[in-house]
Amino acid sequence: MEPTVLVDRRDGWSVLTLNRPDRLNAFTEEMHRALAEALAGVEADAGCRAVLLTGAGRGFCAGQDLNDRATSGEAPDLGATLDGLYNPLIRRLRALPKPLVCAVNGVAAGAGANIALACDIVLAARSAKFIQSFAKIGLVPDSGGTYALPRLVGAARARGLALLAEPLPAEKAEEWGLIWKAVDDATLRPEAEALAAHLATQPTQGLALIKQALDASAGNSLDAQLDLERDLQRRAGRTPDYAEGVRAFIEKRPAKFTGQAE
Ligand code: T3D
């Protein structure tokens, strides 16, 4: 059987591809397990300094595989599947201590949309669409959707997207600030790969600390955030990449970052 997640190790970075194209890469328990394993692999690999997440075929991800939810009997406990599968995935994506680029190659629906939004930099093919499909089947946006949407696009647009479950085209998603950039379909993959390859040459520890600071800001007062910036900057200032960055500036040459820890 084909693996449900493909892992392609490149020079300093890795591509993870959701691989159930005939189901628009909808999630089964097996795919959750495979993605968790792939993410544990890139987390543990010090030589992997950036990750690119994408989907095989014409879709990025259609969320939960609804074939696994077709039930004529007792209602499934969806709280348990969020607890056991989706929530750990979102926490893991957000906590990844290296940059995570998402190349949304086609439709991103349900949890698939919110998994993309949990990544650091989201590029989408111009033909791709983001759909908060949940309301169409009587569910609530999950996988961090109700957290991310109002913060990214504001309350009015978040409510429209969540309550109407209408497709949002990639260009509109960029215009609204939901994603970083919509690009031509043909250039999505090369642009996303170039971005991941570039990020893999940057000060990895510093980038991980930037992610921490930005994630914490949503729940912090300015005072708390200033204190956090002080603590994180103290750590960043102790990394070999900071010393190299300053040296390279003084010597008027490009910096050669290694991504080594403090
Ligand atoms: O359950 C829990 O654990 C709680 C967590 C929930 C998280 C969630 O993600 S809930 C939301 C689940 N997802 C959806 O509701 C989206 C369902 N899919 C769609 O609405 C449409 O497929 C799309 C808008 C995404 C794409 O439409 P279109 O016209 O481009 O493609 P299609 O023809 O509908 O789909 C192509 C095939 O993929 C098709 O199979 P077939 O007919 O060729 O054999 C379709 O059934 C299959 N597919 C698409 N999405 C899913 C799916 N199969 C299973 N589950 C899916 N989610």
Coordinates of C-alpha atoms and ligand atoms in Angstrom, one line a residue:
M1 CA 0.0 0.0 0.0
E2 CA 1.2 3.5 -0.8
P3 CA 2.3 5.5 2.3
T4 CA -0.2 8.1 3.3
V5 CA 2.5 10.6 4.0
L6 CA 5.6 10.9 1.8
V7 CA 8.9 12.2 3.4
D8 CA 11.5 13.6 1.0
R9 CA 14.7 14.6 2.7
R10 CA 16.5 17.4 0.8
D11 CA 19.7 19.3 1.5
G12 CA 19.0 20.8 4.9
W13 CA 15.2 20.6 4.7
S14 CA 12.4 18.1 4.1
V15 CA 9.1 17.9 2.1
L16 CA 6.1 16.1 3.8
T17 CA 3.4 15.3 1.3
L18 CA -0.1 14.2 2.3
N19 CA -0.7 11.3 0.0
R20 CA -4.3 10.1 -0.4
P21 CA -5.0 11.9 -3.7
D22 CA -8.1 10.0 -4.6
R23 CA -9.7 11.3 -1.4
L24 CA -8.2 14.8 -1.7
N25 CA -5.8 13.8 1.1
A26 CA -8.6 13.5 3.7
F27 CA -7.4 12.3 7.1
T28 CA -7.8 8.8 8.3
E29 CA -6.3 7.6 11.6
E30 CA -3.5 6.0 9.6
M31 CA -2.6 9.3 7.9
H32 CA -2.6 11.0 11.3
R33 CA -0.2 8.3 12.6
A34 CA 2.0 8.7 9.5
L35 CA 2.1 12.5 9.8
A36 CA 2.9 12.4 13.5
E37 CA 5.8 10.0 12.8
A38 CA 7.0 12.2 9.9
L39 CA 6.9 15.3 12.1
A40 CA 8.7 13.5 15.0
G41 CA 11.4 12.6 12.4
V42 CA 11.9 16.2 11.2
E43 CA 11.8 17.5 14.8
A44 CA 14.6 15.1 15.8
D45 CA 16.7 15.7 12.7
A46 CA 19.1 18.6 13.6
G47 CA 20.2 18.7 9.9
C48 CA 16.6 19.5 8.9
R49 CA 16.3 23.2 9.2
A50 CA 13.0 23.8 7.4
V51 CA 9.9 21.8 6.4
L52 CA 7.6 22.1 3.5
L53 CA 4.1 20.6 3.8
T54 CA 2.0 19.9 0.7
G55 CA -0.6 17.5 -0.8
A56 CA -0.4 15.0 -3.6
G57 CA -2.7 15.3 -6.6
R58 CA -5.3 18.1 -7.2
G59 CA -6.1 18.9 -3.5
F60 CA -4.2 19.9 -0.4
C61 CA -6.5 18.3 2.2
A62 CA -10.2 17.8 2.5
G63 CA -10.1 17.4 6.3
Q64 CA -11.5 14.4 8.1
D65 CA -12.3 11.4 5.8
L66 CA -16.0 11.3 6.2
N67 CA -16.2 7.7 5.0
D68 CA -14.9 6.9 8.5
R69 CA -17.7 8.8 10.1
A70 CA -20.6 7.4 8.2
T71 CA -22.7 5.9 11.0
S72 CA -26.2 4.6 11.3
G73 CA -25.9 3.8 15.0
E74 CA -24.4 5.6 18.0
A75 CA -22.9 9.1 17.4
P76 CA -19.1 9.1 17.4
D77 CA -17.3 11.0 20.1
L78 CA -15.7 13.7 18.0
G79 CA -14.3 15.4 21.1
A80 CA -12.2 12.3 21.6
T81 CA -10.8 12.4 18.0
L82 CA -9.9 16.1 18.4
D83 CA -8.2 15.2 21.7
G84 CA -6.4 12.3 20.3
L85 CA -5.6 13.3 16.8
Y86 CA -6.3 16.8 15.5
N87 CA -5.3 18.9 18.6
P88 CA -2.0 17.1 19.1
L89 CA -1.3 17.7 15.4
I90 CA -2.0 21.4 15.5
R91 CA 0.0 21.8 18.7
R92 CA 2.9 19.9 17.1
L93 CA 2.8 22.1 14.0
R94 CA 2.8 25.3 16.0
A95 CA 5.6 24.2 18.3
L96 CA 7.9 22.9 15.5
P97 CA 11.2 24.6 16.3
K98 CA 12.0 25.3 12.6
P99 CA 10.1 27.1 9.9
L100 CA 7.2 25.3 8.3
V101 CA 6.1 26.4 4.8
C102 CA 2.8 25.1 3.5
A103 CA 2.2 24.8 -0.3
V104 CA -1.6 24.7 -0.7
N105 CA -1.7 23.0 -4.1
G106 CA -5.5 22.7 -4.3
V107 CA -8.6 22.8 -2.2
A108 CA -8.0 23.0 1.6
A109 CA -11.3 22.1 3.3
G110 CA -12.4 21.5 6.9
A111 CA -9.5 20.6 9.1
G112 CA -7.3 20.7 6.0
A113 CA -7.8 24.4 5.8
N114 CA -6.9 24.9 9.4
I115 CA -3.9 22.7 9.2
A116 CA -2.6 24.9 6.4
L117 CA -3.3 28.0 8.6
A118 CA -1.2 26.5 11.4
C119 CA 1.9 26.6 9.3
D120 CA 4.3 29.6 9.4
I121 CA 4.2 30.7 5.8
V122 CA 1.4 29.7 3.5
L123 CA 1.7 29.9 -0.3
A124 CA -1.3 28.8 -2.3
A125 CA -1.8 28.0 -6.0
R126 CA -4.1 30.6 -7.5
S127 CA -6.7 27.9 -8.3
A128 CA -6.7 26.7 -4.6
K129 CA -9.6 27.5 -2.3
F130 CA -10.0 27.5 1.5
I131 CA -13.3 26.2 2.8
Q132 CA -14.4 26.1 6.4
S133 CA -16.7 23.2 5.5
F134 CA -17.7 22.4 9.0
A135 CA -21.1 24.3 9.0
K136 CA -22.2 22.3 6.0
I137 CA -22.2 19.1 8.0
G138 CA -23.3 20.5 11.4
L139 CA -19.8 20.9 12.9
V140 CA -17.7 23.6 14.5
P141 CA -14.5 24.8 12.8
D142 CA -11.7 22.8 14.6
S143 CA -8.0 22.3 14.4
G144 CA -7.6 25.9 15.6
G145 CA -9.9 27.5 13.1
T146 CA -11.9 29.5 15.6
Y147 CA -8.6 30.7 17.1
A148 CA -6.8 31.5 13.8
L149 CA -9.6 33.0 11.7
P150 CA -10.6 36.0 13.8
R151 CA -6.9 36.8 14.5
L152 CA -6.0 36.6 10.8
V153 CA -9.0 38.2 9.0
G154 CA -11.0 39.9 11.8
A155 CA -14.3 39.1 13.4
A156 CA -16.7 39.9 10.5
R157 CA -14.8 37.8 7.9
A158 CA -14.2 35.0 10.4
R159 CA -17.9 34.7 11.1
G160 CA -18.8 34.8 7.4
L161 CA -16.3 32.1 6.5
A162 CA -17.3 29.9 9.4
L163 CA -21.1 30.3 9.2
L164 CA -21.4 30.3 5.4
A165 CA -18.7 27.7 4.6
E166 CA -18.2 29.3 1.2
P167 CA -15.0 28.7 -0.7
L168 CA -12.5 31.5 -0.4
P169 CA -10.2 31.7 -3.5
A170 CA -6.5 31.9 -2.9
E171 CA -6.1 35.4 -4.2
K172 CA -8.9 36.6 -1.8
A173 CA -7.2 34.7 1.0
E174 CA -4.0 36.7 0.3
E175 CA -5.9 40.0 0.1
W176 CA -7.6 39.3 3.4
G177 CA -4.3 38.4 5.2
L178 CA -5.3 34.7 5.7
I179 CA -2.2 33.5 3.8
W180 CA 1.2 34.9 2.8
K181 CA 0.8 34.7 -1.0
A182 CA -1.2 33.3 -3.9
V183 CA 1.0 32.3 -6.8
D184 CA 0.5 30.9 -10.3
D185 CA -0.2 27.1 -10.2
A186 CA 2.8 26.3 -12.2
T187 CA 5.2 28.2 -9.9
L188 CA 3.7 27.1 -6.6
R189 CA 6.1 24.2 -6.1
P190 CA 9.3 25.8 -7.2
E191 CA 8.5 29.0 -5.2
A192 CA 7.7 26.9 -2.1
E193 CA 10.8 24.8 -2.5
A194 CA 13.0 27.9 -2.9
L195 CA 11.5 29.4 0.2
A196 CA 12.1 26.3 2.3
A197 CA 15.6 26.0 0.9
H198 CA 16.3 29.6 1.8
L199 CA 14.8 29.3 5.3
A200 CA 17.1 26.2 5.8
T201 CA 20.1 28.5 5.5
Q202 CA 18.9 31.0 8.0
P203 CA 19.5 31.3 11.8
T204 CA 17.3 28.4 12.8
Q205 CA 17.4 29.0 16.6
G206 CA 16.5 32.6 16.1
L207 CA 13.6 31.7 13.8
A208 CA 12.3 29.3 16.3
L209 CA 12.4 32.0 19.0
I210 CA 10.5 34.4 16.7
K211 CA 7.8 31.8 16.3
Q212 CA 7.6 31.5 20.1
A213 CA 7.3 35.2 20.5
L214 CA 4.6 35.7 17.9
D215 CA 2.6 32.7 19.2
A216 CA 2.7 34.0 22.7
S217 CA 1.6 37.6 21.7
A218 CA -2.0 36.7 21.2
G219 CA -2.6 36.0 24.9
N220 CA -0.1 38.5 26.4
S221 CA -0.3 42.1 27.5
L222 CA 2.4 44.5 26.1
D223 CA 4.2 44.3 29.4
A224 CA 4.3 40.5 29.4
Q225 CA 5.3 40.5 25.7
L226 CA 8.2 42.9 26.4
D227 CA 9.4 40.6 29.2
L228 CA 9.2 37.6 26.8
E229 CA 11.1 39.5 24.1
R230 CA 13.8 40.2 26.6
D231 CA 14.1 36.6 27.6
L232 CA 14.1 35.3 24.0
Q233 CA 16.5 38.0 22.9
R234 CA 18.9 36.9 25.7
R235 CA 18.8 33.4 24.3
A236 CA 19.1 34.5 20.7
G237 CA 22.1 36.7 21.6
R238 CA 23.9 33.6 22.8
T239 CA 23.6 31.6 19.6
P240 CA 26.6 31.1 17.3
D241 CA 24.4 32.4 14.4
Y242 CA 24.0 35.8 16.1
A243 CA 27.7 36.1 16.5
E244 CA 28.1 35.1 12.8
G245 CA 25.5 37.6 11.7
V246 CA 27.2 40.5 13.4
R247 CA 30.7 39.3 12.1
A248 CA 29.4 39.0 8.6
F249 CA 27.8 42.5 8.7
I250 CA 31.1 44.1 9.9
E251 CA 33.1 42.2 7.4
K252 CA 30.6 43.1 4.6
R253 CA 30.1 39.4 3.5
P254 CA 27.1 37.1 3.4
A255 CA 26.5 35.3 6.7
K256 CA 27.0 31.6 6.9
F257 CA 24.5 30.4 9.5
T258 CA 24.7 26.9 11.0
G259 CA 21.5 26.7 13.0
Q260 CA 23.4 25.5 16.0
A261 CA 21.9 25.9 19.5
E262 CA 23.2 28.3 22.2
Ligands
T3D1 O1 -14.6 13.6 12.6 C1 -13.8 14.1 13.4 O2 -12.9 13.4 13.9 C2 -13.9 15.5 13.8 C3 -13.0 16.3 13.0 C4 -13.4 16.9 11.8 C5 -12.5 17.7 11.0 C6 -13.1 18.0 9.6 O3 -12.3 18.2 8.7 S1 -14.7 18.0 9.4 C7 -14.9 18.5 7.7 C8 -14.7 17.3 6.7 N1 -14.5 17.7 5.3 C9 -15.5 18.1 4.6 O4 -16.6 18.3 5.0 C10 -15.2 18.4 3.1 C11 -15.8 17.4 2.2 N2 -15.5 17.5 0.9 C12 -16.0 18.5 0.1 O5 -16.8 19.3 0.4 C13 -15.5 18.5 -1.4 O6 -15.0 17.2 -1.7 C14 -14.4 19.6 -1.6 C15 -15.1 20.9 -1.6 C16 -13.3 19.5 -0.6 C17 -13.9 19.3 -3.1 O7 -14.9 19.3 -4.0 P1 -14.6 18.7 -5.5 O8 -15.9 18.9 -6.2 O9 -13.4 19.4 -6.0 O10 -14.2 17.2 -5.3 P2 -15.1 15.9 -5.0 O11 -15.6 15.3 -6.2 O12 -16.2 16.4 -4.0 O13 -14.1 15.0 -4.2 C18 -13.2 14.2 -5.0 C19 -13.2 12.8 -4.3 O14 -12.7 13.0 -3.0 C20 -14.6 12.3 -4.1 O15 -14.5 10.9 -4.2 P3 -15.2 10.1 -5.5 O16 -16.6 10.5 -5.7 O17 -14.3 10.6 -6.7 O18 -14.9 8.6 -5.2 C21 -15.0 12.6 -2.7 O19 -16.0 11.8 -2.2 C22 -13.7 12.5 -2.0 N3 -13.6 13.3 -0.8 C23 -13.5 14.7 -0.8 N4 -13.5 15.0 0.5 C24 -13.6 14.0 1.3 C25 -13.7 12.8 0.4 N5 -13.8 11.6 0.9 C26 -13.9 11.4 2.2 N6 -13.8 12.5 3.1 C27 -13.7 13.7 2.7 N7 -13.6 14.7 3.6

